[in-house]
C-alpha cells in the first residue's frame, strides 16, 4: 500500500465528484470518474503547511509576497525551462475566473474568439457570457489521432477577423500535448494576424513519458508578447478546492488592461490557505509529482490495454498528458443519448458527456483515471462487463 494505492473515502466531504453522484447520474451506485480532480491525498508537505497555517488561528487578509513569486518562477524554470519575471504574474482564484477577466479586458463586445473543438466546456461560456462570438477550428480526428487543421485555423482567423485564440495545452479532452512544431505554426499565424493568444496550461505538469510540455509563450520574445498564460498548481497537486492560480503576462500593456479588470472586479487577492498550499506545492512537491506521474502512466496504460484487449467497440484515444482519457464509443452502434444511458445504467460509471465538449464529442465520453488502481480497475471492469452483455 502506498499513498497512490490507498483509497481515502471522499463521500460526505462535499466533494463535487463523489457527493453529487445521485444528482448527476440518478443512482448512488454509479462510480464517479468524471470531474477533473484526483482521488489522491495531496503531498504531505502541503497538508502540513496548511495545518501549520490553520494552527495560527487568524485568517485575515493575506498578501502574497515576493517569495511566492520566486517559487512560481523557479517551478516554471525547473519543470518547463521557461524564464519569467515576477511582475508578469497576476494572482487569480482560478483559471476560469482568469479567462473571464481576460476576455472582458482584451476583447470588445461582438469580437470573435477562436477555440479548438472538442474542448473544455467553459471555453464556450467564457466567450459567450460576455457577448463575444465563438469561432471553431475543429480538431481533425483520423485513425484515432487528433491533429490541427492549420489551413482552417488561418482561414477562420481571416474570415472572422478573430482577435483572440484560446489554446488548451495540454488539450482537455483529447489529451494532446502540442509539439514545438505545432505551437510554432499556431504562433506564426497568430502573429501574422495579430491574434492575442490565451494559453490555458493548467494541465502542464501532467505529461506522460516521451512528451514534453512547451509553454507557447516560451517560444520567442514575440510569442511572449502575444501570449497570456493561465497556470495553477491545483490540477497537479489536487488542490482545486483551495482555489489558487496565476496568470503570466509578459506584455506590459496587456497586463495593465487585464490587471485593471481584476481590480475592478475586486479579485486581486488569494485566499490564505490556497496561497500556503501553492507555495508548499512548488517548494516541496516535485518528488510526489514524479510518483503521481508513474501512477497515472500505469493507470493510462492499463485502461488502454484492457479495453483494447477485450473489446473493439470502444477506442481509448492515447493521452499524451492530463489524467482524462477520451473514449471513442461509436463502435457501440448507439445514439449519443443511448451511450450516456448505457454508461450510467448498465455500466454504472459516471463519465463526462462527450457532447458537452462540443458537437464533435457526440459518440465520445471522458473518463478520469486519477484514482487508486482499485477504483480504476473497478470502473473499467464495469464498462467491459456491460459491453460483454451486448449482442
Ligand atoms: C483546461 C482546463 N482549464 C481550467 C480548468 C479549471 O480551472 P480552475 O479550477 O482553476 O478554474 C480545468 C479543470 O478541469 C481544465 O481542464
Coordinates of C-alpha atoms and ligand atoms in Angstrom, one line a residue:
X1 CA 0.0 0.0 0.0
X2 CA 1.4 3.4 -0.9
X3 CA 0.0 6.9 -1.0
X4 CA -1.3 6.4 -4.5
X5 CA -2.9 3.0 -3.9
X6 CA -4.7 3.8 -0.7
X7 CA -8.4 4.7 -1.0
X8 CA -9.4 7.7 1.0
X9 CA -13.2 7.8 1.2
X10 CA -14.5 11.1 -0.1
X11 CA -18.2 10.8 0.3
X12 CA -19.6 13.2 2.8
X13 CA -16.8 15.8 2.3
X14 CA -18.9 17.9 0.0
X15 CA -16.9 16.5 -2.9
X16 CA -18.4 17.5 -6.3
X17 CA -17.2 14.3 -7.8
X18 CA -18.5 11.9 -5.0
X19 CA -21.3 13.7 -3.3
X20 CA -23.2 14.8 -6.5
X21 CA -23.4 11.3 -7.9
X22 CA -27.1 11.0 -7.2
X23 CA -27.8 14.4 -8.6
X24 CA -25.7 13.8 -11.8
X25 CA -26.5 10.1 -12.5
X26 CA -29.7 9.4 -10.5
X27 CA -28.1 6.4 -8.9
X28 CA -25.9 6.2 -5.8
X29 CA -24.2 3.0 -7.1
X30 CA -22.6 4.9 -10.0
X31 CA -18.8 5.0 -9.7
X32 CA -17.7 8.7 -10.2
X33 CA -15.0 9.1 -12.8
X34 CA -15.9 12.5 -14.1
X35 CA -15.0 16.0 -12.8
X36 CA -11.2 16.7 -13.1
X37 CA -9.9 16.2 -9.6
X38 CA -8.0 13.3 -8.2
X39 CA -8.8 10.6 -5.5
X40 CA -5.3 11.0 -4.1
X41 CA -4.3 12.9 -1.0
X42 CA -2.2 16.0 -1.7
X43 CA 1.6 15.8 -0.8
X44 CA 2.2 15.5 3.0
X45 CA 4.3 18.8 2.8
X46 CA 1.2 20.7 1.6
X47 CA -1.1 19.1 4.2
X48 CA 1.5 20.0 6.9
X49 CA 1.9 23.6 5.6
X50 CA -1.9 24.1 5.6
X51 CA -2.2 22.5 9.1
X52 CA 0.5 24.8 10.4
X53 CA -1.2 27.8 9.0
X54 CA -4.6 26.7 10.4
X55 CA -2.9 26.3 13.9
X56 CA -2.2 30.0 13.8
X57 CA -5.9 30.6 14.0
X58 CA -6.1 34.0 12.4
X59 CA -7.2 34.2 8.8
X60 CA -7.1 37.9 7.9
X61 CA -6.3 39.4 4.5
X62 CA -3.3 37.8 3.0
X63 CA -0.6 39.3 0.9
X64 CA 1.5 37.1 -1.5
X65 CA 5.0 38.5 -1.0
X66 CA 7.9 38.2 -3.4
X67 CA 8.9 34.8 -2.1
X68 CA 5.8 33.2 -3.6
X69 CA 6.6 34.8 -7.0
X70 CA 10.1 33.4 -6.7
X71 CA 8.7 29.9 -6.1
X72 CA 6.5 30.2 -9.1
X73 CA 9.4 31.4 -11.2
X74 CA 11.6 28.5 -10.0
X75 CA 8.9 26.0 -10.8
X76 CA 8.3 27.2 -14.3
X77 CA 12.0 27.3 -14.9
X78 CA 12.8 23.9 -13.5
X79 CA 9.8 22.0 -14.9
X80 CA 9.3 23.8 -18.2
X81 CA 12.6 25.7 -18.9
X82 CA 10.6 28.9 -19.1
X83 CA 12.2 32.1 -17.6
X84 CA 9.7 34.6 -16.4
X85 CA 9.9 37.8 -14.4
X86 CA 8.0 38.5 -11.2
X87 CA 6.0 41.5 -12.4
X88 CA 4.4 39.4 -15.1
X89 CA 2.5 37.4 -12.5
X90 CA -1.1 38.2 -11.6
X91 CA -2.9 36.0 -8.9
X92 CA -6.3 34.7 -9.5
X93 CA -8.7 32.3 -7.7
X94 CA -8.8 30.0 -10.7
X95 CA -8.2 29.6 -14.4
X96 CA -11.9 30.0 -15.2
X97 CA -12.2 33.4 -13.4
X98 CA -9.0 34.4 -15.2
X99 CA -10.4 33.6 -18.6
X100 CA -13.5 35.7 -17.8
X101 CA -11.3 38.6 -16.8
X102 CA -9.1 38.3 -19.9
X103 CA -12.0 38.1 -22.4
X104 CA -13.5 41.2 -20.8
X105 CA -10.4 43.2 -20.7
X106 CA -8.7 42.3 -24.0
X107 CA -11.6 41.9 -26.5
X108 CA -14.6 44.0 -27.3
X109 CA -18.3 43.0 -27.4
X110 CA -19.1 41.2 -30.6
X111 CA -15.4 40.2 -31.2
X112 CA -14.7 36.7 -32.5
X113 CA -12.7 34.3 -30.4
X114 CA -11.2 31.1 -31.8
X115 CA -11.2 27.7 -29.9
X116 CA -10.2 24.2 -31.0
X117 CA -13.1 21.8 -30.6
X118 CA -14.0 19.5 -28.9
X119 CA -12.7 21.4 -25.9
X120 CA -13.3 22.0 -22.1
X121 CA -16.9 23.3 -21.9
X122 CA -16.2 26.6 -20.0
X123 CA -14.3 27.8 -23.1
X124 CA -17.7 28.3 -24.7
X125 CA -19.3 30.1 -21.8
X126 CA -16.3 32.4 -21.0
X127 CA -16.7 33.8 -24.6
X128 CA -20.5 33.8 -24.9
X129 CA -21.3 35.1 -21.5
X130 CA -19.7 38.4 -22.4
X131 CA -21.3 38.9 -25.8
X132 CA -18.4 37.7 -27.9
X133 CA -18.7 35.1 -30.6
X134 CA -17.2 31.6 -30.8
X135 CA -15.3 30.6 -33.9
X136 CA -14.4 26.9 -34.1
X137 CA -11.2 25.4 -35.5
X138 CA -12.3 21.8 -35.3
X139 CA -9.6 19.3 -34.5
X140 CA -9.0 16.7 -37.1
X141 CA -9.7 13.1 -35.9
X142 CA -8.2 10.4 -38.1
X143 CA -7.0 6.9 -37.3
X144 CA -7.6 7.5 -33.6
X145 CA -5.4 10.6 -33.5
X146 CA -6.1 14.3 -33.2
X147 CA -4.2 16.9 -35.2
X148 CA -4.7 20.6 -36.1
X149 CA -6.1 21.7 -39.5
X150 CA -3.8 24.8 -39.9
X151 CA -5.3 25.9 -43.2
X152 CA -8.7 26.1 -41.4
X153 CA -7.1 27.7 -38.4
X154 CA -5.8 30.6 -40.6
X155 CA -8.9 30.8 -42.7
X156 CA -11.2 31.1 -39.7
X157 CA -9.0 33.8 -38.3
X158 CA -9.1 35.8 -41.5
X159 CA -12.8 35.2 -42.4
X160 CA -14.0 36.3 -38.9
X161 CA -11.4 38.8 -38.1
X162 CA -10.6 36.9 -34.9
X163 CA -9.0 38.9 -32.2
X164 CA -8.2 36.2 -29.6
X165 CA -7.4 32.5 -29.6
X166 CA -7.8 30.3 -26.5
X167 CA -5.4 27.5 -26.7
X168 CA -5.7 24.4 -24.4
X169 CA -2.3 22.8 -23.9
X170 CA -2.3 20.0 -22.9
X171 CA -5.7 19.6 -24.5
X172 CA -8.7 18.7 -22.5
X173 CA -10.4 16.3 -23.5
X174 CA -8.3 14.8 -26.4
X175 CA -5.1 14.6 -24.3
X176 CA -2.7 16.1 -26.9
X177 CA 0.5 17.8 -25.7
X178 CA 1.1 20.1 -28.6
X179 CA 4.6 19.8 -30.2
X180 CA 7.0 22.6 -30.8
X181 CA 6.3 22.4 -34.5
X182 CA 2.5 22.7 -33.9
X183 CA 2.9 25.5 -31.4
X184 CA 5.2 27.4 -33.8
X185 CA 2.7 27.1 -36.6
X186 CA -0.1 28.4 -34.5
X187 CA 2.1 31.2 -33.2
X188 CA 3.2 32.2 -36.7
X189 CA -0.4 32.6 -37.8
X190 CA -1.5 34.5 -34.7
X191 CA 1.4 36.9 -35.1
X192 CA 0.7 37.4 -38.7
X193 CA -2.9 38.4 -38.0
X194 CA -2.3 40.0 -34.6
X195 CA -4.4 37.5 -32.6
X196 CA -3.8 37.5 -28.9
X197 CA -3.1 34.0 -27.6
X198 CA -4.6 33.0 -24.3
X199 CA -3.0 29.7 -23.3
X200 CA -4.7 27.6 -20.7
X201 CA -1.8 25.4 -19.4
X202 CA -3.4 24.1 -16.2
X203 CA -2.5 20.5 -17.1
X204 CA 1.1 21.5 -17.9
X205 CA 2.7 19.3 -15.2
X206 CA 0.8 16.2 -16.1
X207 CA 2.7 14.9 -19.0
X208 CA 3.4 11.2 -19.9
X209 CA 6.8 9.7 -21.0
X210 CA 8.1 10.7 -24.4
X211 CA 6.2 14.0 -24.4
X212 CA 7.2 17.5 -23.3
X213 CA 5.1 20.4 -22.4
X214 CA 6.2 23.6 -24.0
X215 CA 4.7 26.9 -22.9
X216 CA 3.8 28.7 -26.1
X217 CA 5.0 32.0 -24.6
X218 CA 8.4 30.5 -24.2
X219 CA 9.0 30.0 -27.9
X220 CA 10.3 33.5 -28.6
X221 CA 10.1 37.1 -27.4
X222 CA 7.3 37.8 -29.9
X223 CA 5.5 34.7 -28.5
X224 CA 5.8 36.1 -25.0
X225 CA 4.4 39.5 -26.0
X226 CA 1.5 37.9 -27.9
X227 CA 0.5 35.5 -25.1
X228 CA -1.2 35.4 -21.7
X229 CA -0.7 32.1 -19.9
X230 CA -3.1 30.7 -17.3
X231 CA -1.5 28.3 -14.8
X232 CA -2.1 26.7 -11.4
X233 CA -0.8 24.0 -9.1
X234 CA -4.4 22.9 -8.4
X235 CA -4.6 20.1 -11.0
X236 CA -1.1 18.9 -10.4
X237 CA -1.4 18.6 -6.7
X238 CA -5.2 18.1 -6.3
X239 CA -5.9 21.4 -4.6
X240 CA -8.9 22.6 -6.7
X241 CA -11.0 23.4 -3.7
X242 CA -8.3 25.8 -2.4
X243 CA -8.6 28.0 -5.4
X244 CA -5.2 29.4 -6.1
X245 CA -3.9 30.2 -9.6
X246 CA -2.0 32.8 -11.6
X247 CA -1.7 34.4 -15.0
X248 CA 1.6 35.2 -16.7
X249 CA 1.5 38.2 -19.0
X250 CA 4.9 39.5 -20.2
X251 CA 3.4 42.3 -22.3
X252 CA 3.0 45.4 -20.1
X253 CA 0.1 46.9 -22.0
X254 CA -1.9 43.7 -22.0
X255 CA -1.1 43.2 -18.3
X256 CA -2.2 46.7 -17.4
X257 CA -5.6 46.2 -19.0
X258 CA -6.1 42.8 -17.5
X259 CA -5.0 43.8 -14.0
X260 CA -7.4 46.7 -14.1
X261 CA -10.2 44.3 -14.9
X262 CA -9.2 42.1 -12.0
X263 CA -9.1 45.1 -9.7
X264 CA -12.5 46.4 -11.0
X265 CA -14.0 43.1 -10.1
X266 CA -12.3 43.0 -6.7
X267 CA -10.3 40.0 -7.5
X268 CA -6.7 40.8 -6.5
X269 CA -6.3 38.5 -3.6
X270 CA -5.6 34.9 -3.0
X271 CA -7.2 33.0 -0.1
X272 CA -4.9 32.3 2.8
X273 CA -4.8 28.5 2.7
X274 CA -4.7 28.5 -1.1
X275 CA -1.6 30.6 -1.0
X276 CA 0.0 28.5 1.6
X277 CA -0.7 25.4 -0.5
X278 CA 0.6 26.9 -3.7
X279 CA 3.9 27.8 -2.0
X280 CA 4.4 24.4 -0.3
X281 CA 3.5 22.6 -3.6
X282 CA 6.1 24.4 -5.6
X283 CA 8.7 24.3 -2.9
X284 CA 8.3 20.6 -1.8
X285 CA 6.1 18.8 -4.4
X286 CA 8.4 17.5 -7.0
X287 CA 9.1 14.1 -5.6
X288 CA 5.4 13.4 -5.0
X289 CA 4.7 14.6 -8.6
X290 CA 7.1 12.1 -10.1
X291 CA 5.4 9.3 -8.2
X292 CA 2.0 10.6 -9.3
X293 CA 3.1 10.6 -12.9
X294 CA 4.3 7.0 -12.6
X295 CA 0.9 6.1 -11.2
X296 CA -1.1 7.9 -13.8
X297 CA 1.1 6.3 -16.5
X298 CA 0.3 2.9 -15.2
X299 CA -3.4 3.7 -15.0
X300 CA -3.5 5.0 -18.5
X301 CA -1.6 2.0 -19.9
X302 CA -3.9 -0.4 -18.0
X303 CA -7.1 1.2 -19.2
X304 CA -5.9 1.3 -22.8
X305 CA -4.6 -2.2 -22.8
X306 CA -7.5 -3.9 -21.1
X307 CA -10.2 -2.1 -23.1
X308 CA -8.5 -2.8 -26.4
X309 CA -7.9 -6.4 -25.5
X310 CA -11.4 -7.1 -24.5
X311 CA -13.5 -5.1 -27.0
X312 CA -13.2 -3.3 -30.3
X313 CA -16.4 -1.3 -29.6
X314 CA -14.6 1.4 -27.6
X315 CA -11.4 3.1 -28.7
X316 CA -9.3 4.7 -26.0
X317 CA -7.5 7.7 -27.5
X318 CA -3.9 7.8 -26.4
X319 CA -3.4 10.6 -23.9
X320 CA 0.0 12.4 -24.0
X321 CA -0.9 14.5 -21.0
X322 CA -3.7 15.0 -18.4
X323 CA -5.4 12.3 -16.4
X324 CA -8.5 12.4 -18.6
X325 CA -9.0 9.8 -21.3
X326 CA -11.2 10.4 -24.3
X327 CA -13.2 7.3 -25.2
X328 CA -14.5 6.8 -28.8
X329 CA -17.6 4.8 -28.1
X330 CA -19.1 5.0 -31.6
X331 CA -18.3 1.3 -32.0
X332 CA -21.2 0.6 -29.6
X333 CA -23.5 1.4 -32.5
X334 CA -25.8 3.5 -30.3
X335 CA -27.0 7.1 -30.4
X336 CA -25.2 9.5 -28.2
X337 CA -28.1 9.5 -25.7
X338 CA -28.0 5.7 -25.7
X339 CA -24.3 5.7 -24.9
X340 CA -24.8 8.0 -22.0
X341 CA -27.7 5.9 -20.6
X342 CA -25.6 2.7 -21.2
X343 CA -22.7 4.0 -19.2
X344 CA -24.9 5.3 -16.4
X345 CA -27.4 2.5 -16.2
X346 CA -25.7 -0.7 -17.5
X347 CA -22.0 0.0 -16.6
X348 CA -22.8 2.2 -13.6
X349 CA -19.9 4.6 -14.2
X350 CA -20.1 8.3 -14.0
X351 CA -18.3 9.7 -17.0
X352 CA -18.3 13.1 -18.7
X353 CA -20.7 13.5 -21.6
X354 CA -18.6 13.8 -24.7
X355 CA -21.1 16.2 -26.3
X356 CA -20.6 18.7 -23.5
X357 CA -17.2 19.5 -25.2
X358 CA -19.0 20.4 -28.4
X359 CA -21.0 18.5 -31.1
X360 CA -17.7 16.9 -32.2
X361 CA -17.9 14.9 -29.0
X362 CA -21.0 13.0 -29.9
X363 CA -20.3 9.3 -29.6
X364 CA -17.5 10.0 -27.1
X365 CA -17.2 10.0 -23.3
X366 CA -14.4 11.2 -21.0
X367 CA -13.1 9.1 -18.1
X368 CA -10.9 10.4 -15.2
X369 CA -8.2 7.9 -14.3
X370 CA -6.7 9.9 -11.4
X371 CA -7.6 7.4 -8.7
X372 CA -6.1 4.4 -6.9
X373 CA -5.7 1.4 -9.2
X374 CA -8.5 -0.5 -7.4
X375 CA -11.0 2.3 -8.4
X376 CA -9.8 2.5 -12.0
X377 CA -9.9 -1.3 -12.3
X378 CA -13.5 -1.4 -10.9
X379 CA -14.5 1.3 -13.4
X380 CA -13.0 -0.5 -16.4
X381 CA -14.5 -3.8 -15.3
X382 CA -17.9 -2.2 -15.0
X383 CA -17.7 -0.8 -18.5
X384 CA -16.4 -4.1 -20.0
X385 CA -18.9 -6.3 -18.2
X386 CA -21.7 -4.1 -19.6
X387 CA -20.2 -4.2 -23.1
X388 CA -19.9 -8.0 -23.0
X389 CA -23.7 -8.3 -22.3
X390 CA -24.4 -6.6 -25.6
X391 CA -25.1 -8.9 -28.5
Ligands
LIG1 C1 -8.4 23.1 -19.4 C2 -8.9 23.5 -18.0 N1 -8.9 24.7 -17.6 C3 -9.4 25.1 -16.4 C4 -9.9 24.2 -15.5 C5 -10.4 24.7 -14.2 O1 -9.6 25.6 -13.7 P1 -9.9 26.3 -12.3 O2 -10.4 25.3 -11.3 O3 -8.6 26.9 -11.9 O4 -10.9 27.4 -12.6 C6 -9.9 22.9 -15.9 C7 -10.5 21.9 -14.9 O5 -10.8 20.8 -15.3 C8 -9.4 22.5 -17.2 O6 -9.4 21.2 -17.5

